[in-house]
Amino acid sequence: MSKTIYDSICPKCGSDNWYHYNTDEIEFSFDGTGHYYIDCHCNNCKNDWRQCYEFKYVVTKEWNH
């Protein structure tokens, strides 16, 4: 199974009781890869950290308006 952004835990206390409060950067490259950087806060230990992801993506549909 693939990992999602909601599978992360606080790096300080290991809690999954956290939320993301800011998207710092998201980028989709032409080669089907990208990255996503978010700022997070733990409700248990009050730790703040930046969570970083690299990913591959597939375009499943295209349309114009």
Coordinates of C-alpha atoms in Angstrom, one line a residue:
M1 CA 0.0 0.0 0.0
S2 CA 1.2 3.5 -0.7
K3 CA 2.0 6.0 2.0
T4 CA -0.2 9.1 2.2
I5 CA 0.5 12.5 3.9
Y6 CA -1.9 11.4 6.7
D7 CA 0.4 8.4 7.7
S8 CA 3.0 10.7 9.2
I9 CA 3.7 11.0 12.9
C10 CA 5.3 13.8 15.1
P11 CA 9.1 13.3 14.9
K12 CA 9.4 14.4 18.6
C13 CA 6.8 12.3 20.4
G14 CA 5.5 9.9 17.8
S15 CA 1.9 11.1 18.0
D16 CA -0.5 11.0 15.0
N17 CA -2.5 13.9 16.6
W18 CA -1.1 16.7 14.4
Y19 CA -2.3 19.1 11.7
H20 CA -0.7 21.0 8.9
Y21 CA -1.1 24.7 9.1
N22 CA 0.9 25.9 6.0
T23 CA 1.8 24.7 2.6
D24 CA 5.3 26.0 2.0
E25 CA 5.9 24.6 -1.5
I26 CA 4.4 22.2 -4.0
E27 CA 5.8 21.4 -7.3
F28 CA 4.8 19.1 -10.2
S29 CA 7.7 18.5 -12.7
F30 CA 7.2 17.5 -16.3
D31 CA 8.9 14.1 -15.7
G32 CA 6.0 12.9 -13.4
T33 CA 7.7 13.7 -10.1
G34 CA 7.2 16.4 -7.6
H35 CA 7.6 17.5 -4.0
Y36 CA 5.4 18.9 -1.2
Y37 CA 6.6 20.8 1.9
I38 CA 4.2 21.5 4.7
D39 CA 4.5 23.0 8.2
C40 CA 3.0 20.9 10.9
H41 CA 2.1 21.2 14.6
C42 CA 1.6 18.4 17.1
N43 CA -1.4 18.8 19.4
N44 CA 0.2 16.5 22.1
C45 CA 3.7 17.9 22.6
K46 CA 3.3 21.3 20.8
N47 CA 6.2 20.5 18.4
D48 CA 6.4 22.4 15.1
W49 CA 8.2 20.8 12.1
R50 CA 8.4 20.8 8.3
Q51 CA 7.2 17.6 6.7
C52 CA 8.7 17.0 3.2
Y53 CA 7.5 14.6 0.6
E54 CA 8.7 13.5 -2.8
F55 CA 6.2 11.7 -5.1
K56 CA 5.5 10.4 -8.5
Y57 CA 2.2 11.3 -10.2
V58 CA 0.1 10.1 -13.2
V59 CA -2.2 12.4 -15.1
T60 CA -5.5 10.5 -15.3
K61 CA -7.6 13.0 -17.2
E62 CA -7.2 16.3 -19.1
W63 CA -9.8 18.9 -20.1
N64 CA -10.2 22.5 -20.9
H65 CA -12.8 25.1 -19.9

